[in-house]
XYZ file of C-alpha atoms in Angstrom:
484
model
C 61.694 19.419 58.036
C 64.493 19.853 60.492
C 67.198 19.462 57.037
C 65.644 23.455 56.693
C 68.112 26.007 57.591
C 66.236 27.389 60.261
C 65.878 24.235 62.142
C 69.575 22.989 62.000
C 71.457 22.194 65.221
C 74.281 25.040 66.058
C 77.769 23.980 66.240
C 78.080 24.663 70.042
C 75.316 21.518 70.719
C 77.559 19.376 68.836
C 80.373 19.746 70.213
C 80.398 17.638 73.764
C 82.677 19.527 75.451
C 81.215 22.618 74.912
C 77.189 21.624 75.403
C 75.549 21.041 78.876
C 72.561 19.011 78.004
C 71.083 20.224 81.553
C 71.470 24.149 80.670
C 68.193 25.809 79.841
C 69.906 26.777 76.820
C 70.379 23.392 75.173
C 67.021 22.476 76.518
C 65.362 25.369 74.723
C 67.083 24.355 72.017
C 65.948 20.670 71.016
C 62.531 21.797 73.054
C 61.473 24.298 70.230
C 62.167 21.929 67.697
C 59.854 19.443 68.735
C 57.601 21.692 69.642
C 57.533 22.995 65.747
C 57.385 19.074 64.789
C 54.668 18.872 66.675
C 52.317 21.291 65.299
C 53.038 20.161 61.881
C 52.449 16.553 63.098
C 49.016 17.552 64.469
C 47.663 19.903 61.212
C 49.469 16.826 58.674
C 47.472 14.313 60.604
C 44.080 15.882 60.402
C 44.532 15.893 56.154
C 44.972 12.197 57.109
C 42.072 11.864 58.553
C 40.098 13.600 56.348
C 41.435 11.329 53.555
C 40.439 8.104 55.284
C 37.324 9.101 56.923
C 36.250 10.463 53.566
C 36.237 7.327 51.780
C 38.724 9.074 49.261
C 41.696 6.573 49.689
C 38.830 3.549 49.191
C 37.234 5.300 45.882
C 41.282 5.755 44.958
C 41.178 1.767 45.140
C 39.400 1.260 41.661
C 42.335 2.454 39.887
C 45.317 0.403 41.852
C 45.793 -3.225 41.232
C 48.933 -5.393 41.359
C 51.199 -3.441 39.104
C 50.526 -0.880 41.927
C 50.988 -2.881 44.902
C 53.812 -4.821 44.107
C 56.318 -2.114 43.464
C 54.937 -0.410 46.805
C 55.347 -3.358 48.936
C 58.621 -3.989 47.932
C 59.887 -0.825 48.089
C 59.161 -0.683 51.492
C 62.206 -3.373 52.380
C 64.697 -2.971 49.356
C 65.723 0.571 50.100
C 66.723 -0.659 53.687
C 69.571 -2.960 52.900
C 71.471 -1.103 53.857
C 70.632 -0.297 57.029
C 69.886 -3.926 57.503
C 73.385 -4.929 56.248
C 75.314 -2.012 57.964
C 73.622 -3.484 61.844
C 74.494 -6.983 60.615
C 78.069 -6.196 59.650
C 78.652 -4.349 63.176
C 79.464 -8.340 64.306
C 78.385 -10.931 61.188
C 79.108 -14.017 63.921
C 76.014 -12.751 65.972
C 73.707 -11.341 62.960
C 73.681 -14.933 61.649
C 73.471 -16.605 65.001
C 70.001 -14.609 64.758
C 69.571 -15.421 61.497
C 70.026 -19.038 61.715
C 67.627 -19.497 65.185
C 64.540 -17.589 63.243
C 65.092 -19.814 60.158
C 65.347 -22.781 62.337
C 62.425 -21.843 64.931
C 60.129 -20.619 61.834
C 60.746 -23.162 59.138
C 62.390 -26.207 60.392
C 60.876 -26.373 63.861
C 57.212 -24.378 63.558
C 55.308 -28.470 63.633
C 57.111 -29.724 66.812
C 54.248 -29.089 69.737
C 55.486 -28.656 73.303
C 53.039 -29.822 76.297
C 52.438 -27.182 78.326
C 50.365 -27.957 81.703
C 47.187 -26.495 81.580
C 44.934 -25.955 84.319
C 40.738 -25.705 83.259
C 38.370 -27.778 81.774
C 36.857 -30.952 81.955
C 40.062 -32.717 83.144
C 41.308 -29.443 85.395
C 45.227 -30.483 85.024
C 46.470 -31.483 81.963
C 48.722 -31.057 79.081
C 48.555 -29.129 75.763
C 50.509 -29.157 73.318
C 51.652 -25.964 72.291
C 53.520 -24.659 69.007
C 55.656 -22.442 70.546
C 58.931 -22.360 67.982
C 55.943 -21.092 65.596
C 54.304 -18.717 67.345
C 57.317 -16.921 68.931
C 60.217 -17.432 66.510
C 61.565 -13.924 66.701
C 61.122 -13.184 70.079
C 62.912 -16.308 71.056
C 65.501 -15.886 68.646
C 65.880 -12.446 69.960
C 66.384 -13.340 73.547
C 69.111 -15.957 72.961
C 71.231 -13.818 71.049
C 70.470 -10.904 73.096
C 71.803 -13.278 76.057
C 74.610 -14.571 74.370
C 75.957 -11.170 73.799
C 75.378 -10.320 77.672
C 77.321 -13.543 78.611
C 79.830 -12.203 76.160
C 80.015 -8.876 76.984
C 80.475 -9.831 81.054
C 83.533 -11.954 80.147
C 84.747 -9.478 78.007
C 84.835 -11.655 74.792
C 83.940 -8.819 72.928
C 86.568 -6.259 72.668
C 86.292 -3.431 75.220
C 88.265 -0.483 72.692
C 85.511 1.576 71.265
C 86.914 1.925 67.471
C 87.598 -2.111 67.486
C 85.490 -4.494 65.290
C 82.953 -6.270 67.554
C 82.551 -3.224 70.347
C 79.264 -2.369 69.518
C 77.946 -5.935 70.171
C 78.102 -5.530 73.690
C 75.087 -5.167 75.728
C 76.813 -2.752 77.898
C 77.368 0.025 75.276
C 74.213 2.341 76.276
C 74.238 1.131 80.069
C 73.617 4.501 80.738
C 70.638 5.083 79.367
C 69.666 2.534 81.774
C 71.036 4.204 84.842
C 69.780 7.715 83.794
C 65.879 6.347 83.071
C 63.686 7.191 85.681
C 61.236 4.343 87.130
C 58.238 6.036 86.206
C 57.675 8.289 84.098
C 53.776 9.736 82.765
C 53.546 10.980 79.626
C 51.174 14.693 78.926
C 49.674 16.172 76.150
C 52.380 19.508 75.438
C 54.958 18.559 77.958
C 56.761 20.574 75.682
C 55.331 24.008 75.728
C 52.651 25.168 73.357
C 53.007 23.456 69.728
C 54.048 26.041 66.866
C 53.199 25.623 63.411
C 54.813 26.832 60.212
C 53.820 26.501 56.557
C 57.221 24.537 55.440
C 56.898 22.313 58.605
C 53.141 21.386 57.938
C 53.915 20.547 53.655
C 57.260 18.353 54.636
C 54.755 16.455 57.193
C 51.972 16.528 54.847
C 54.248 14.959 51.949
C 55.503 12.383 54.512
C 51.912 11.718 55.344
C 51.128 10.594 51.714
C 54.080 8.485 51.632
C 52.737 7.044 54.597
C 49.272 5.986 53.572
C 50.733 4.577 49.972
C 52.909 2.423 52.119
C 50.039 2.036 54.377
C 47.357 0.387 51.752
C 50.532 -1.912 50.778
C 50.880 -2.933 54.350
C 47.029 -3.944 54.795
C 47.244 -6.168 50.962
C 50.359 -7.618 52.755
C 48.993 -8.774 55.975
C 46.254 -10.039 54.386
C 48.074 -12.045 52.005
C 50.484 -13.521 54.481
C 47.946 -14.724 56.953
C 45.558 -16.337 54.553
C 42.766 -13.433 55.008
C 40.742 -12.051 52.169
C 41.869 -8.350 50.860
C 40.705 -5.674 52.329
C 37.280 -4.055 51.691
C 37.195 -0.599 51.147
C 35.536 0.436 54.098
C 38.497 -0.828 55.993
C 41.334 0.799 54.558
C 39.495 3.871 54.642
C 38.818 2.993 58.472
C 42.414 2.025 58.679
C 44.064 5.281 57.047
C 41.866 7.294 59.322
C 42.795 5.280 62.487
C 46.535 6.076 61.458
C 45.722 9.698 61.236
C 44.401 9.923 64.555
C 46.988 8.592 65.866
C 49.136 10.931 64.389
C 47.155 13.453 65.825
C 47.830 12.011 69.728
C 50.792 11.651 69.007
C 51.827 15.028 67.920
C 49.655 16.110 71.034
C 52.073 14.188 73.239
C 55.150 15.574 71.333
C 57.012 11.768 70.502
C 58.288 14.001 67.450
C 56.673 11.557 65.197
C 53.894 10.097 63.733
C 52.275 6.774 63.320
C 51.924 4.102 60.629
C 51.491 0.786 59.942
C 55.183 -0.744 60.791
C 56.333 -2.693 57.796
C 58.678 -4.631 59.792
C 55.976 -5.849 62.082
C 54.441 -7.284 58.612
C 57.732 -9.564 58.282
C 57.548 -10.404 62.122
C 53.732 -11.408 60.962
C 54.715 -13.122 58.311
C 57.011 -15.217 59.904
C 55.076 -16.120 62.950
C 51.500 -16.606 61.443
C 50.243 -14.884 63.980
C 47.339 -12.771 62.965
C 44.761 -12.603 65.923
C 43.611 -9.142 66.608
C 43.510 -10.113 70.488
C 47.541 -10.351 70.523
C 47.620 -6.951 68.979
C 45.187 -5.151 71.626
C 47.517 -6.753 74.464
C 50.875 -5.772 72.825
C 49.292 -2.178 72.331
C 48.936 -2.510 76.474
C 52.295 -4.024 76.603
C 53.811 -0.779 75.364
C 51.485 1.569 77.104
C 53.274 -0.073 80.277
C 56.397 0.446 78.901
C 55.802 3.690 78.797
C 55.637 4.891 81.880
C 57.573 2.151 83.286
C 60.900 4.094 82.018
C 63.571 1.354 83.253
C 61.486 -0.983 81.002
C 61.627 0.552 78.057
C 65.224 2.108 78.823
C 66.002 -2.017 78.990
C 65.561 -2.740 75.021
C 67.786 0.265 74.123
C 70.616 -2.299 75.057
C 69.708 -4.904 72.360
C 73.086 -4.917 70.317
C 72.603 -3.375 67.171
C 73.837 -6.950 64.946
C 70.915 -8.815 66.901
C 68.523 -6.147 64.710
C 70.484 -6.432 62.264
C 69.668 -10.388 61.713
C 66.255 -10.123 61.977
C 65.873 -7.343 59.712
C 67.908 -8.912 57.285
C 65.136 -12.032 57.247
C 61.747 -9.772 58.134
C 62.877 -7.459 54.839
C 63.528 -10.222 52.552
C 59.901 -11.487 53.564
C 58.182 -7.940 53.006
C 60.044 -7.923 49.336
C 58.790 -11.448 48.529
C 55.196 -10.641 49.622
C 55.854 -7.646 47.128
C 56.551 -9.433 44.139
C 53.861 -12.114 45.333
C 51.493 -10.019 44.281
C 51.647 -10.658 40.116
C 50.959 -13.843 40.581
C 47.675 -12.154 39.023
C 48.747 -10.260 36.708
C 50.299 -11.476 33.232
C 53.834 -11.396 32.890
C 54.597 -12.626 29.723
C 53.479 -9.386 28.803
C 56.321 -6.822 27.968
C 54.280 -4.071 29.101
C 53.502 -5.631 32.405
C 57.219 -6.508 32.632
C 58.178 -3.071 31.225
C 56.440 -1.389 33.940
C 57.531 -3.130 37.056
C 60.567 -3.722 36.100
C 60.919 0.599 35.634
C 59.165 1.095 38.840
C 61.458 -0.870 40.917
C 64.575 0.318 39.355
C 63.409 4.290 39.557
C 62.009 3.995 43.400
C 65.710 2.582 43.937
C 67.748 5.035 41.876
C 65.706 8.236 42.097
C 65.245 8.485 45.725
C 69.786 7.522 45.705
C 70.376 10.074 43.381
C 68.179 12.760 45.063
C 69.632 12.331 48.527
C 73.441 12.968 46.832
C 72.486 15.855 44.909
C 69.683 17.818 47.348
C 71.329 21.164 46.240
C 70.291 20.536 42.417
C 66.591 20.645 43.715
C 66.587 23.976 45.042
C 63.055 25.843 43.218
C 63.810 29.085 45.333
C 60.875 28.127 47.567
C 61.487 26.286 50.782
C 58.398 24.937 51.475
C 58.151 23.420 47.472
C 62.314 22.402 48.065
C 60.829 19.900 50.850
C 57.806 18.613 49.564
C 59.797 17.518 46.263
C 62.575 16.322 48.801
C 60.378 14.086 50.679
C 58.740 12.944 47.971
C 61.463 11.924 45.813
C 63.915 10.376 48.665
C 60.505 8.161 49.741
C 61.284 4.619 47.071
C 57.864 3.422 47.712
C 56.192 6.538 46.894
C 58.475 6.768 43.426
C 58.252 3.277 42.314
C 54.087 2.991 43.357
C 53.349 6.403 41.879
C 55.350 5.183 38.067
C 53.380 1.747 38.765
C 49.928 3.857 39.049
C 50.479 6.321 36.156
C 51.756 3.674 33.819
C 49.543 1.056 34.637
C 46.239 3.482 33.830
C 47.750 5.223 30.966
C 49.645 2.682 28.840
C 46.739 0.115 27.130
C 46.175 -3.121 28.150
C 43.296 -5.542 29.422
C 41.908 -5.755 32.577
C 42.889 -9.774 32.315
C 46.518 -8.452 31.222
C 46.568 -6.120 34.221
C 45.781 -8.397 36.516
C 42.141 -6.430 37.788
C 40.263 -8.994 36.554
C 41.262 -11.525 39.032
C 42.105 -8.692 41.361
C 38.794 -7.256 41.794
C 36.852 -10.443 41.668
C 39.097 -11.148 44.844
C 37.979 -8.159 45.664
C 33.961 -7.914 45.359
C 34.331 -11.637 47.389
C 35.898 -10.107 50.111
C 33.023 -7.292 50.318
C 30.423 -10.176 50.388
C 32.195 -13.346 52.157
C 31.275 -14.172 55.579
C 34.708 -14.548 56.473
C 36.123 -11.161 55.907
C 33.038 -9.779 57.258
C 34.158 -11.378 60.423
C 37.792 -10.692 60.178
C 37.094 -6.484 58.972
C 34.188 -6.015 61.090
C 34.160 -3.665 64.261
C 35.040 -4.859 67.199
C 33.036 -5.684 70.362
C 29.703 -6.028 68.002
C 30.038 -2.248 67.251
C 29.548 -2.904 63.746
C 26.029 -4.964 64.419
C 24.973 -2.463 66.881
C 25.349 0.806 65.023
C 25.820 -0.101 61.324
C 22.722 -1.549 61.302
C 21.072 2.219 61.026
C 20.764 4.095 57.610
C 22.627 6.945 58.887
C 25.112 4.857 59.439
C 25.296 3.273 56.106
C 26.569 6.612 54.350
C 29.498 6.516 56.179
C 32.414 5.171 54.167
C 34.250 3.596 56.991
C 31.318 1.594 58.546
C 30.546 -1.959 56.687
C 28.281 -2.181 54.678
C 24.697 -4.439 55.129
C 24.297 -7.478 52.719
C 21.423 -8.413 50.920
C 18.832 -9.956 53.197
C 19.551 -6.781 55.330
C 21.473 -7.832 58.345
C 24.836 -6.361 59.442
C 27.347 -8.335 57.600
C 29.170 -7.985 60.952
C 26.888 -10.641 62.289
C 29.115 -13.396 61.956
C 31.580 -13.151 64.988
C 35.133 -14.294 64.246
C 35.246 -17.374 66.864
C 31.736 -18.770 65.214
C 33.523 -18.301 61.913
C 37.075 -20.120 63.367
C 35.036 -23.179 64.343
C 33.341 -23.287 61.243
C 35.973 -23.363 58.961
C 38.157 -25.287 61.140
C 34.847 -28.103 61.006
C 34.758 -28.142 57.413
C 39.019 -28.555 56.727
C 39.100 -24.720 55.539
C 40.168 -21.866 56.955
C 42.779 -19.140 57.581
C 45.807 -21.292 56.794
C 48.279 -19.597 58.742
C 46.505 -17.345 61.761
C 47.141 -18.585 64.894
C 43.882 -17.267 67.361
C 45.699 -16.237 70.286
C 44.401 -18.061 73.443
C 44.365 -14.172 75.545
């Protein structure tokens, strides 16, 4: 939206010697702005809603299976490489000092248990033993580098000219961000003056909104898959896609100038901690309210080096592109239509949205608001590549066993009936058992549904259902229930 004409930056805010950032003038300046992203954010997010809410984006389901998915997924990460590549290559020596603690936390250490003293119980103190390299493989990786580059940056290892190779590895690069961020800080609904709204603002959000839920149902497959959980029903993507939308909504209420989505990266970070308890999500959510208003906090992470982010992302997007392609394990591909058609939607979400973003100007319909949408749209990979993998998948002939929905939606109808994902996609806090139980209730597309003998499938709670499975030898393979 702000690419428009109208909403370009003048030359005199630019320019640093010629802009005071404190002058009501400048302030005006970016203030308006955010105020029109926020109206657009708020009127884009309440299509969202409707679309989850709705049940739309679950009846949408029937006709997306893996040739779908697995372009989507993977065009999340491939596009980014180089992003990931250009943080990495800011200083290589500390990208793959990251690099090589996550792989060596996550795949050589994740068995090796470390008692802990515990205090509770039948034997009050004692010791546990805790996998800790496997649970917290980033985040440890993260802090040693992150420290290595402070110890390196105070004994000015790391050269202190601003154009040399290596500068931008320091920790003290953005030191004042930290001496300019107040202590507190709280957060209000239009802090920013009144939100505006405009007709070109609200279709570039809207088209970035549809982006976001295609990437969105790829995320929810993904995190199922890489914690060992059953798909998703349809009742909770559509619960999930609504969620998303309301928080779109808040947030373009509290003018962040953005929305929110499911974070593909965090899908690596699950990926390769195994980590897939609810409970740890619900207390980082907290975690980051805190941070929040605590502004020294928050200002505190700005001064992770930018090679540090670099290494991870180079290892969380190679994960979210395997999990992609993961996906045809169902479907046949000795098939040269199957091949045909992910091999074309991989290769266009990677070349259209390139090719668009060099030549905008060829693009121009006369019509600004149109000029966006198609803009958006066609610089988004994962809405290219899953859109060709939808069209050609239902239009070109083949089997449902050659497609891959056979297997796909038996997976599918199980995870509607199973006891375990009734558990794992239920509401929380016995919501689902307490209100779902109603026939009112039962029309609504984002409650879960009642089985056969006519009790809430959200009877089973998800501890009864841990203890169960971990009684019998089965179970979620690679969630780790978080002790909170």
């Amino acid at each position: 939206m702000l690419t428009l004409p109208a909403w370009k930056c003048p030359e005199w805010t630019l320019n640093a010697t010629l802009a005071n950032i404190s002058s009501p003038e400048f302030t005006e300046e970016w203030q308006k702005r955010i105020r029109e992203l926020q109206g657009a954010i708020m009127v884009a997010s309440c299509v969202q809603m409707l679309v989850g809410f709705s049940g739309l984006i679950g009846f949408l389901m029937r006709f997306i299976g893996p040739l779908t998915i697995a372009p989507t997924i993977s065009l999340v990460a491939l596009p980014l490489f180089d992003s990931a590549g250009h943080d990495a290559g800011i200083h290589w020596g500390i990208s793959f000092l990251t690099i090589f603690l996550i792989v060596l936390f996550s795949q050589y250490l994740k068995h090796i248990a470390i008692p802990v003293p515990v205090y509770g119980g039948e034997k009050r103190c004692h010791t546990s033993k805790f996998y800790m390299f496997q649970v917290f493989p980033v985040l440890l990786a993260l802090c040693i580098s992150w420290l290595i580059c402070f110890v390196l940056t105070a004994t000015d290892t790391f050269p202190l000219v601003p154009t040399a190779y290596g500068y931008q590895a320091r920790t003290d690069t953005k030191g004042s961000v930290l001496s300019q961020a107040p202590w507190f800080r709280f957060p209000y609904p239009g802090q920013w003056g009144l939100p505006t709204i405009s007709l070109a603002g609200v279709f570039g959000i809207i088209a970035g909104v549809i982006s976001s839920m295609v990437e969105s149902v790829g995320d929810y497959y993904a995190c199922a898959r890489l914690v060992g959980a059953p798909p998703p029903p349809k009742h909770a993507i559509n619960r999930g896609i609504g969620i998303e939308g309301l928080g779109c909504l808040l947030a373009g209420a509290w003018g962040t100038g953005n929305g929110t989505t499911s974070y593909s990266e965090n899908v690596g970070a699950l990926g390769i901690t195994g980590v897939g308890s609810r409970r740890v999500t619900v207390v980082a959510g907290c975690v980051l309210l805190v941070m929040g208003v605590l502004g020294k906090v928050g200002a505190a992470f700005a001064t992770i080096p930018p090679p540090v982010i670099g290494g991870m992302f180079l290892v969380m997007f190679g994960v979210i592109s395997a999990v992609g392609i993961s996906n045809l394990q169902y479907v046949d591909m000795n098939s040269s239509r199957n091949l045909f058609i992910f091999g074309f939607s991989i290769y266009c979400g990677l070349a259209i949205p390139n090719w668009v973003n060099k030549n905008t100007e060829k693009l121009q319909t006369g019509i600004l608001q149109l000029d966006q949408v198609i803009q958006v749209l066609l610089t988004t990979g994962m809405f290219v590549g899953g859109f060709l993998g939808f069209l050609l998948d239902n239009t070109i002939p083949g089997s449902l066993e050659e497609r891959g929905l056979l297997a796909w939606n038996r997976i599918r109808e199980e995870s509607e009936e199973t006891a375990m994902a009734s558990a794992i996609y239920a509401l929380p806090w016995g919501i689902g058992t307490a209100f779902c139980t109603s026939r009112c209730f039962q029309v609504l597309p984002f409650c879960p549904q009642l089985d056969h003998h006519g009790k809430g499938k959200t009877s089973v709670s998800q501890s009864t259902l841990a203890s169960d499975a971990s009684s019998s030898g089965e179970g979620l393979p690679m969630v780790k229930e978080s002790p909170l």
